[in-house]
PDB file of C-alpha atoms in Angstrom:
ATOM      1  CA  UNK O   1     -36.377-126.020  -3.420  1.00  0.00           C
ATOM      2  CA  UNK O   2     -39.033-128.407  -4.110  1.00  0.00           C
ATOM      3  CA  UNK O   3     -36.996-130.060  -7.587  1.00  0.00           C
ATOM      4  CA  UNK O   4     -33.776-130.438  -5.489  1.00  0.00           C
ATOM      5  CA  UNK O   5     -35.782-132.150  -2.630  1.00  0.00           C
ATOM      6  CA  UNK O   6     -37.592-134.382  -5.464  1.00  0.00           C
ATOM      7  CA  UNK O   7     -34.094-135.250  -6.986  1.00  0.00           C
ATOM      8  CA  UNK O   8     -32.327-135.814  -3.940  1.00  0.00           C
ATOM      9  CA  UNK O   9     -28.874-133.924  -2.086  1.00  0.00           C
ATOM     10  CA  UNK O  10     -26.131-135.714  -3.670  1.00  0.00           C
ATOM     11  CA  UNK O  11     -24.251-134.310  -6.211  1.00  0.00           C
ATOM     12  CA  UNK O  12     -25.565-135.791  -9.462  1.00  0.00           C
ATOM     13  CA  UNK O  13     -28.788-134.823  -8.086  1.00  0.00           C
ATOM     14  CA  UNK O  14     -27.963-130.804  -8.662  1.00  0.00           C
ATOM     15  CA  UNK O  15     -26.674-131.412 -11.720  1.00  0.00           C
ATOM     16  CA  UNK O  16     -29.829-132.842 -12.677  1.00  0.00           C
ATOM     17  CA  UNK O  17     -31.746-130.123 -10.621  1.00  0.00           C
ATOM     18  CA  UNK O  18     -29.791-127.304 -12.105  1.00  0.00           C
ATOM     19  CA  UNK O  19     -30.715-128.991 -15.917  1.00  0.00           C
ATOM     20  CA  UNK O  20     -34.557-129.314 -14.841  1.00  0.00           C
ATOM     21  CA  UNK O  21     -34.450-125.426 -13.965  1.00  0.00           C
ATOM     22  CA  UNK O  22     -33.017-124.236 -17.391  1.00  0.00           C
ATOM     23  CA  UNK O  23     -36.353-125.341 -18.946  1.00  0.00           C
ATOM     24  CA  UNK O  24     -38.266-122.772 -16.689  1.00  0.00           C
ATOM     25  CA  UNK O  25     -38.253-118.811 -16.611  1.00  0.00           C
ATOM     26  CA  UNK O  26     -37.005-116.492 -14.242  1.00  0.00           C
ATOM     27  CA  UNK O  27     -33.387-117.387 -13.417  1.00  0.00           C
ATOM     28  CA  UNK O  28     -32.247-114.393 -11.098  1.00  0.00           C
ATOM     29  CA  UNK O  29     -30.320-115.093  -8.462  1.00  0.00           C
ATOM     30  CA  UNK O  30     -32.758-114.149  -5.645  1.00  0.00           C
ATOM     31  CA  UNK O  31     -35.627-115.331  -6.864  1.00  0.00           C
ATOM     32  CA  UNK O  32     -35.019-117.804  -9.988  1.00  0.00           C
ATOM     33  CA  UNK O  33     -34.664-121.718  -9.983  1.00  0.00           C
ATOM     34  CA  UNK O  34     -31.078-121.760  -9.706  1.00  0.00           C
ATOM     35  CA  UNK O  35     -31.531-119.601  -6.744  1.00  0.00           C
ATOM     36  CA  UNK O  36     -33.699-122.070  -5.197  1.00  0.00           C
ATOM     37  CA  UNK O  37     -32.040-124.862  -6.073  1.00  0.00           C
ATOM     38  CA  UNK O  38     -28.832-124.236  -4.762  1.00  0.00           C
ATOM     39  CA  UNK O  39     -30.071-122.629  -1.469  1.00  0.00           C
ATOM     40  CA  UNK O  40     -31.796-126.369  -0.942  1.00  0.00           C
ATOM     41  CA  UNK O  41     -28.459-128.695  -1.702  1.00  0.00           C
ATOM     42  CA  UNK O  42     -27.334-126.509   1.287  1.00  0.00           C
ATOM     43  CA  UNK O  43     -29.561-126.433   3.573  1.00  0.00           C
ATOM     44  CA  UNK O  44     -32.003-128.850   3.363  1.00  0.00           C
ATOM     45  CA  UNK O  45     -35.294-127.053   4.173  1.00  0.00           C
ATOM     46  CA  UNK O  46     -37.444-129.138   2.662  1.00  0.00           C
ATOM     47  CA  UNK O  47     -36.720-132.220   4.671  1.00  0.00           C
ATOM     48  CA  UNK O  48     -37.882-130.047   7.732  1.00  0.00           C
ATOM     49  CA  UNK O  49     -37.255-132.752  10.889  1.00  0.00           C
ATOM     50  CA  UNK O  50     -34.836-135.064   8.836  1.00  0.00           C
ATOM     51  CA  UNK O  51     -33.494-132.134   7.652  1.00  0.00           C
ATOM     52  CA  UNK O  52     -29.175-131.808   7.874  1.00  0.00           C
ATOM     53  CA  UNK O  53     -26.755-129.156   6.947  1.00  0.00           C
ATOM     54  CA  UNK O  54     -24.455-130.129   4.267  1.00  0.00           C
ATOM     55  CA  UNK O  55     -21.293-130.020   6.106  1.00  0.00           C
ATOM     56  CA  UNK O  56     -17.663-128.723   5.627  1.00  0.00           C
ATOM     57  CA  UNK O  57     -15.223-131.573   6.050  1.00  0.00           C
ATOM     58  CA  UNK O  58     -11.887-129.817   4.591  1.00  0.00           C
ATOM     59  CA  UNK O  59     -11.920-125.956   3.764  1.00  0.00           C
ATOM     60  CA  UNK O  60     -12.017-126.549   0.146  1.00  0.00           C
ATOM     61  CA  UNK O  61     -15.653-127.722   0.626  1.00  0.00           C
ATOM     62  CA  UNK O  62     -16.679-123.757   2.128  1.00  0.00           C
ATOM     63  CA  UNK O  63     -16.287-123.170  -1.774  1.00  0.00           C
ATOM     64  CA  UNK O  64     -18.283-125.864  -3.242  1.00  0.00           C
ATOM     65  CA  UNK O  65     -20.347-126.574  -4.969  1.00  0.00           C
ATOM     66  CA  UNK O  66     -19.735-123.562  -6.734  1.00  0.00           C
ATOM     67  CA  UNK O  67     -16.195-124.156  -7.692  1.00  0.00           C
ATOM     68  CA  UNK O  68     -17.159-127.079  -9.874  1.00  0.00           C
ATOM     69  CA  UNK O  69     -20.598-126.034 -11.234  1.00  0.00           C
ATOM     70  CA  UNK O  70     -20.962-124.539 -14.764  1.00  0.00           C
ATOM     71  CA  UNK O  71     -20.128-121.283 -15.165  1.00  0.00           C
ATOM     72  CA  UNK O  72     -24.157-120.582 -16.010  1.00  0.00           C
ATOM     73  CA  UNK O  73     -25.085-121.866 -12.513  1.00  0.00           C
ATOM     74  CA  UNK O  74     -22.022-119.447 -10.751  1.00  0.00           C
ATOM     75  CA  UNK O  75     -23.226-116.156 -10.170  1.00  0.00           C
ATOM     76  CA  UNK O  76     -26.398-117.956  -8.287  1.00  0.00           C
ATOM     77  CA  UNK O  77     -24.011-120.560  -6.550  1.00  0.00           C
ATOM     78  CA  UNK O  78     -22.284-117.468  -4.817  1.00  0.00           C
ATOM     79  CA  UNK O  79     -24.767-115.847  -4.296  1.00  0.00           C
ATOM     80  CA  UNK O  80     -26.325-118.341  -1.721  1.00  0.00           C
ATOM     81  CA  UNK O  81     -23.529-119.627  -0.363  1.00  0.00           C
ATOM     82  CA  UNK O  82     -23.279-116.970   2.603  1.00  0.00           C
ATOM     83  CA  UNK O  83     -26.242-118.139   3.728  1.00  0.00           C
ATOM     84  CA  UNK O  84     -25.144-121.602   3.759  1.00  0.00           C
ATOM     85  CA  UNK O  85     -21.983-120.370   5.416  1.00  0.00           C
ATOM     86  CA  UNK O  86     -23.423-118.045   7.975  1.00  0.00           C
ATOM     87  CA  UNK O  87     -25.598-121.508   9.115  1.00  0.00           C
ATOM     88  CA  UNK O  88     -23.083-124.349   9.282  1.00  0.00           C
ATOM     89  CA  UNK O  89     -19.894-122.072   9.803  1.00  0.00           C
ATOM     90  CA  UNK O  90     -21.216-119.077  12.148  1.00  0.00           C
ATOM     91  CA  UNK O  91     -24.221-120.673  13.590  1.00  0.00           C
ATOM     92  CA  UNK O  92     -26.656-117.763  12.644  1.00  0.00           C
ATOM     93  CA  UNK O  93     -24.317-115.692  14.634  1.00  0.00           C
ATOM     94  CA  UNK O  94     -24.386-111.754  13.760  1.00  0.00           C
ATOM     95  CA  UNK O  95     -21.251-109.369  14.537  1.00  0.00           C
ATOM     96  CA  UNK O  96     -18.625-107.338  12.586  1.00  0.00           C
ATOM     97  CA  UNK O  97     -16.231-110.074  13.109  1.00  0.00           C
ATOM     98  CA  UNK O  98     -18.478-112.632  11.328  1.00  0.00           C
ATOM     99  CA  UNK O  99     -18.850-110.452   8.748  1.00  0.00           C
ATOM    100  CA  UNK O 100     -15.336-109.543   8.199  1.00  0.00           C
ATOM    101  CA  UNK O 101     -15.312-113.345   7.676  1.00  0.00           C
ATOM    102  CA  UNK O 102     -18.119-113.694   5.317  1.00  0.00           C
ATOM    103  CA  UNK O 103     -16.037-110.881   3.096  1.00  0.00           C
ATOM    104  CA  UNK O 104     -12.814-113.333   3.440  1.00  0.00           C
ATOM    105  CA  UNK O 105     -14.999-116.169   1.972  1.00  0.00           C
ATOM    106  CA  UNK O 106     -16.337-114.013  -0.629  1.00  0.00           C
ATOM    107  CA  UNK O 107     -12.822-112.682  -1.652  1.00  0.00           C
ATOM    108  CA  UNK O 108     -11.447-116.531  -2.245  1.00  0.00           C
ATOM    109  CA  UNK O 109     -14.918-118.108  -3.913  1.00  0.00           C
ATOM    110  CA  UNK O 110     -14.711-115.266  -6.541  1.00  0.00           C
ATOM    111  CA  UNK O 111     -10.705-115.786  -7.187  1.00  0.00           C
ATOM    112  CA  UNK O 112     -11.004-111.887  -8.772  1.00  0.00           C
ATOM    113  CA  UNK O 113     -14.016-112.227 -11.075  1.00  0.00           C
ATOM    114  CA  UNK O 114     -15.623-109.402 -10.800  1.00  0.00           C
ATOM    115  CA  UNK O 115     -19.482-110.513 -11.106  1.00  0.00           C
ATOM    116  CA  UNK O 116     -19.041-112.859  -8.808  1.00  0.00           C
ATOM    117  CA  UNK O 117     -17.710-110.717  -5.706  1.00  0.00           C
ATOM    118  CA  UNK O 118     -20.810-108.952  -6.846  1.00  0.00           C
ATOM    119  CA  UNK O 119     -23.305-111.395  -6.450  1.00  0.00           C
ATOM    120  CA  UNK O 120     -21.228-112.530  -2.814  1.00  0.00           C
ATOM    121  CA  UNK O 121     -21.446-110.000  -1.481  1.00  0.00           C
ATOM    122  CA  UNK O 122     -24.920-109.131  -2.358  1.00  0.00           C
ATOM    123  CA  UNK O 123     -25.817-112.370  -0.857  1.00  0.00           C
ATOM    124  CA  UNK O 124     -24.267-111.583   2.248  1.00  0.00           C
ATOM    125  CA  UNK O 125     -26.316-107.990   1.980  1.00  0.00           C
ATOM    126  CA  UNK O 126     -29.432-109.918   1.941  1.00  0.00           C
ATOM    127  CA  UNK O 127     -28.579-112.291   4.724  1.00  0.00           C
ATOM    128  CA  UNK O 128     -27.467-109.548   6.850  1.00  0.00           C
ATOM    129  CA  UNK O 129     -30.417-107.860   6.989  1.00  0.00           C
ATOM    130  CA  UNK O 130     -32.320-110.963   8.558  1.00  0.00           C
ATOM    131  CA  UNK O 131     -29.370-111.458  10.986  1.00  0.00           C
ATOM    132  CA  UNK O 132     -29.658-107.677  12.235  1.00  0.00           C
ATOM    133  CA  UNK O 133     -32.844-109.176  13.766  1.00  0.00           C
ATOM    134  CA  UNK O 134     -34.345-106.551  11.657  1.00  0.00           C
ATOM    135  CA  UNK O 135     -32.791-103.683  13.442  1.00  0.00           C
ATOM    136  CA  UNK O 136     -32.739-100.972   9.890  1.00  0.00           C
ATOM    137  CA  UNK O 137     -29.538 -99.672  11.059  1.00  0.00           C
ATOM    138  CA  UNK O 138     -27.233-102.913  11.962  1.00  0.00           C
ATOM    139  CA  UNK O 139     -26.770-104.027   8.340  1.00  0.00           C
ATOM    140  CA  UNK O 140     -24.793-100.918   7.328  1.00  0.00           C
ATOM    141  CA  UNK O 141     -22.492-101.697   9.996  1.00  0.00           C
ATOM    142  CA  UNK O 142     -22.375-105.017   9.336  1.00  0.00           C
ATOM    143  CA  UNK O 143     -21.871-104.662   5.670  1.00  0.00           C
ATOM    144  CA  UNK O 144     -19.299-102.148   6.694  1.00  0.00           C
ATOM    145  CA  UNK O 145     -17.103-104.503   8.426  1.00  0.00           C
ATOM    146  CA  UNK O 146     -16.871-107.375   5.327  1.00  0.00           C
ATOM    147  CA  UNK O 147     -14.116-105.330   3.835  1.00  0.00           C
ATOM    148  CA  UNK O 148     -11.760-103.002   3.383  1.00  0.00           C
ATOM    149  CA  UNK O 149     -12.675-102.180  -0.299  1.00  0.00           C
ATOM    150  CA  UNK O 150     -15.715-100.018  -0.427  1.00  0.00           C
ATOM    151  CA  UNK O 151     -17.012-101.174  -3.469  1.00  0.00           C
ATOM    152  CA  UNK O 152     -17.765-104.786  -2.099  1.00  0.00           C
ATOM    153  CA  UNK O 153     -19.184-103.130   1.055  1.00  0.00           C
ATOM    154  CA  UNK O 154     -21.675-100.939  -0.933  1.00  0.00           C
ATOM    155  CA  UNK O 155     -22.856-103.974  -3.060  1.00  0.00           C
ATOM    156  CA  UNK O 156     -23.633-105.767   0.933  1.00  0.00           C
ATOM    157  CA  UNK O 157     -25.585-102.223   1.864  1.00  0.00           C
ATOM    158  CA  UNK O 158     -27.394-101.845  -1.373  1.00  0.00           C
ATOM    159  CA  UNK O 159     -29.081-105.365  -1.292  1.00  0.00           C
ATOM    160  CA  UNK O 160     -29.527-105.215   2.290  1.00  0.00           C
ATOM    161  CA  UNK O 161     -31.214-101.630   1.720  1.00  0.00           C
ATOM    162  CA  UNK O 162     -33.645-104.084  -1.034  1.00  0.00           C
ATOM    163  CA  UNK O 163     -34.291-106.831   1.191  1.00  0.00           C
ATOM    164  CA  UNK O 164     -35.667-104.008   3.728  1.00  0.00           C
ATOM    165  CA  UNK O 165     -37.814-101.949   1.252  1.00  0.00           C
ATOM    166  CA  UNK O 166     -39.347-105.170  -0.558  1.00  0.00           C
ATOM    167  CA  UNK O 167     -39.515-107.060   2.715  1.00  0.00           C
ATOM    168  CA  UNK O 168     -37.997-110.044   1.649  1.00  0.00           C
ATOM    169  CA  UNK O 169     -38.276-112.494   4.274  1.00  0.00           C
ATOM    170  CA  UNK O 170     -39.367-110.024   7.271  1.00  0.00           C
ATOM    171  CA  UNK O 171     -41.232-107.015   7.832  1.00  0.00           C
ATOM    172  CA  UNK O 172     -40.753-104.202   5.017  1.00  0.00           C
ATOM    173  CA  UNK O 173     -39.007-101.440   6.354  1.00  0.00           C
ATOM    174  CA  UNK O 174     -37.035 -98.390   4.639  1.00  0.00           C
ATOM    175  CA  UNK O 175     -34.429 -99.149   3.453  1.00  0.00           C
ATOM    176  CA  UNK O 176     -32.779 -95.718   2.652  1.00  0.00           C
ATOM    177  CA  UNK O 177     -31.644 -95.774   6.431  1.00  0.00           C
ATOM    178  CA  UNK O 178     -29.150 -98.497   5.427  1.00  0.00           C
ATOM    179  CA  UNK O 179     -27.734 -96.428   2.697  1.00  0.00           C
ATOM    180  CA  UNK O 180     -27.040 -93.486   4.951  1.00  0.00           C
ATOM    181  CA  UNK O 181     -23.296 -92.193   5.600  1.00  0.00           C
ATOM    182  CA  UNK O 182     -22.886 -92.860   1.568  1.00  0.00           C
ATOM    183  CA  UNK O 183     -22.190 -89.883  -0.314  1.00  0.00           C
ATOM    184  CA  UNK O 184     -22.051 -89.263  -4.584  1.00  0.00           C
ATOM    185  CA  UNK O 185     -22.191 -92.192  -7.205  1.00  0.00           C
ATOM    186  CA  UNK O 186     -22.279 -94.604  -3.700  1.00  0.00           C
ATOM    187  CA  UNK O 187     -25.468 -92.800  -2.112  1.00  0.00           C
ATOM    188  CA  UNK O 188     -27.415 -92.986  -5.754  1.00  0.00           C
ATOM    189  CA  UNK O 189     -26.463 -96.501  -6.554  1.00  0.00           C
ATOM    190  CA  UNK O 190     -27.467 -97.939  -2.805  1.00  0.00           C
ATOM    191  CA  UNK O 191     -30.262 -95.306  -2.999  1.00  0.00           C
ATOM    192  CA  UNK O 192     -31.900 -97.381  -6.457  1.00  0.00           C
ATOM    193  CA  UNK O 193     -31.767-100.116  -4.349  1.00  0.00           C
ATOM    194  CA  UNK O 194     -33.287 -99.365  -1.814  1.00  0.00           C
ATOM    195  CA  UNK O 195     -36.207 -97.739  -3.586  1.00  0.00           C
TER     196      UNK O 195
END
């Protein structure tokens, strides 16, 4: 946050933000650099009162800047974008048909790479949780309803299930509960996760 804010919002300025980061350690998407720096081009935290949303003037823009970054910076791009979506699309709204929305997004950013509807989805997992107002059982439903493919719905539950149990930005819950109504291979994987 604090290196994009230093640089500036414009686009040569997270470039230059995303070249300052690959000095330093620690570049997973939640908690790395990238991560940080990418969540700030968006949102604009830092600038608290003068603080604006970067906006979506044609729908190509709900993709960027993640469609034109390196592939490096990608998987952390995606990642982050829900939450940027979820703010100047949604308006912090929560419901099954926002979600199912979120999952549309998620589909066309990734255009079929694999690790990348990962890391979307996972994004949205974590974002969920927060928008469930920290109700444990709302994110599996609202996971549920981002698509019709269960794989990208257990990658939403399994890092919704994490957010809970490490009590990433809220209260730390359990986050099993989110996992339940999974069965086999699903219920293990989302079950890791959530311990």
């Amino acid at each position: 946050h604090g290196i994009t804010a230093y640089l500036g919002y414009d686009r040569n300025a997270l470039d230059r933000a995303l070249a300052e980061c690959r000095e330093l350690p620690n570049h997973g998407p939640v908690n790395g650099c990238y991560g940080g720096v990418f969540m700030e081009y968006n949102t604009q935290w830092m600038l608290a009162d003068d603080a604006h949303m970067r906006e979506i003037s044609s729908p190509e823009d709900a993709y960027e800047p993640c469609r034109s970054v390196p592939k490096e910076y990608e998987q952390e791009c995606v990642f982050w974008q829900p939450w940027w979506w979820n703010q100047v699309l949604f308006g912090t709204k929560s419901s099954e048909k926002v979600s199912k929305q979120m999952g549309v997004y998620c589909k066309e950013i990734s255009r079929g790479s694999a690790d990348l509807t990962r890391a979307c989805f996972e994004g949205i997992g974590g974002l969920i949780r927060l928008n469930a107002e920290f109700d444990a059982r709302r994110p599996a439903q609202l996971c549920d309803a981002t698509s019709e493919r269960a794989l990208d719905r257990l990658f939403c539950r399994a890092s919704a299930s994490n957010w809970l149990t490490a009590g990433i930005a809220g209260p730390k819950g359990n986050g099993e509960i989110i996992c339940e109504g999974l069965w086999g291979d699903a219920l293990t994987y989302c079950t890791a996760y959530a311990r």
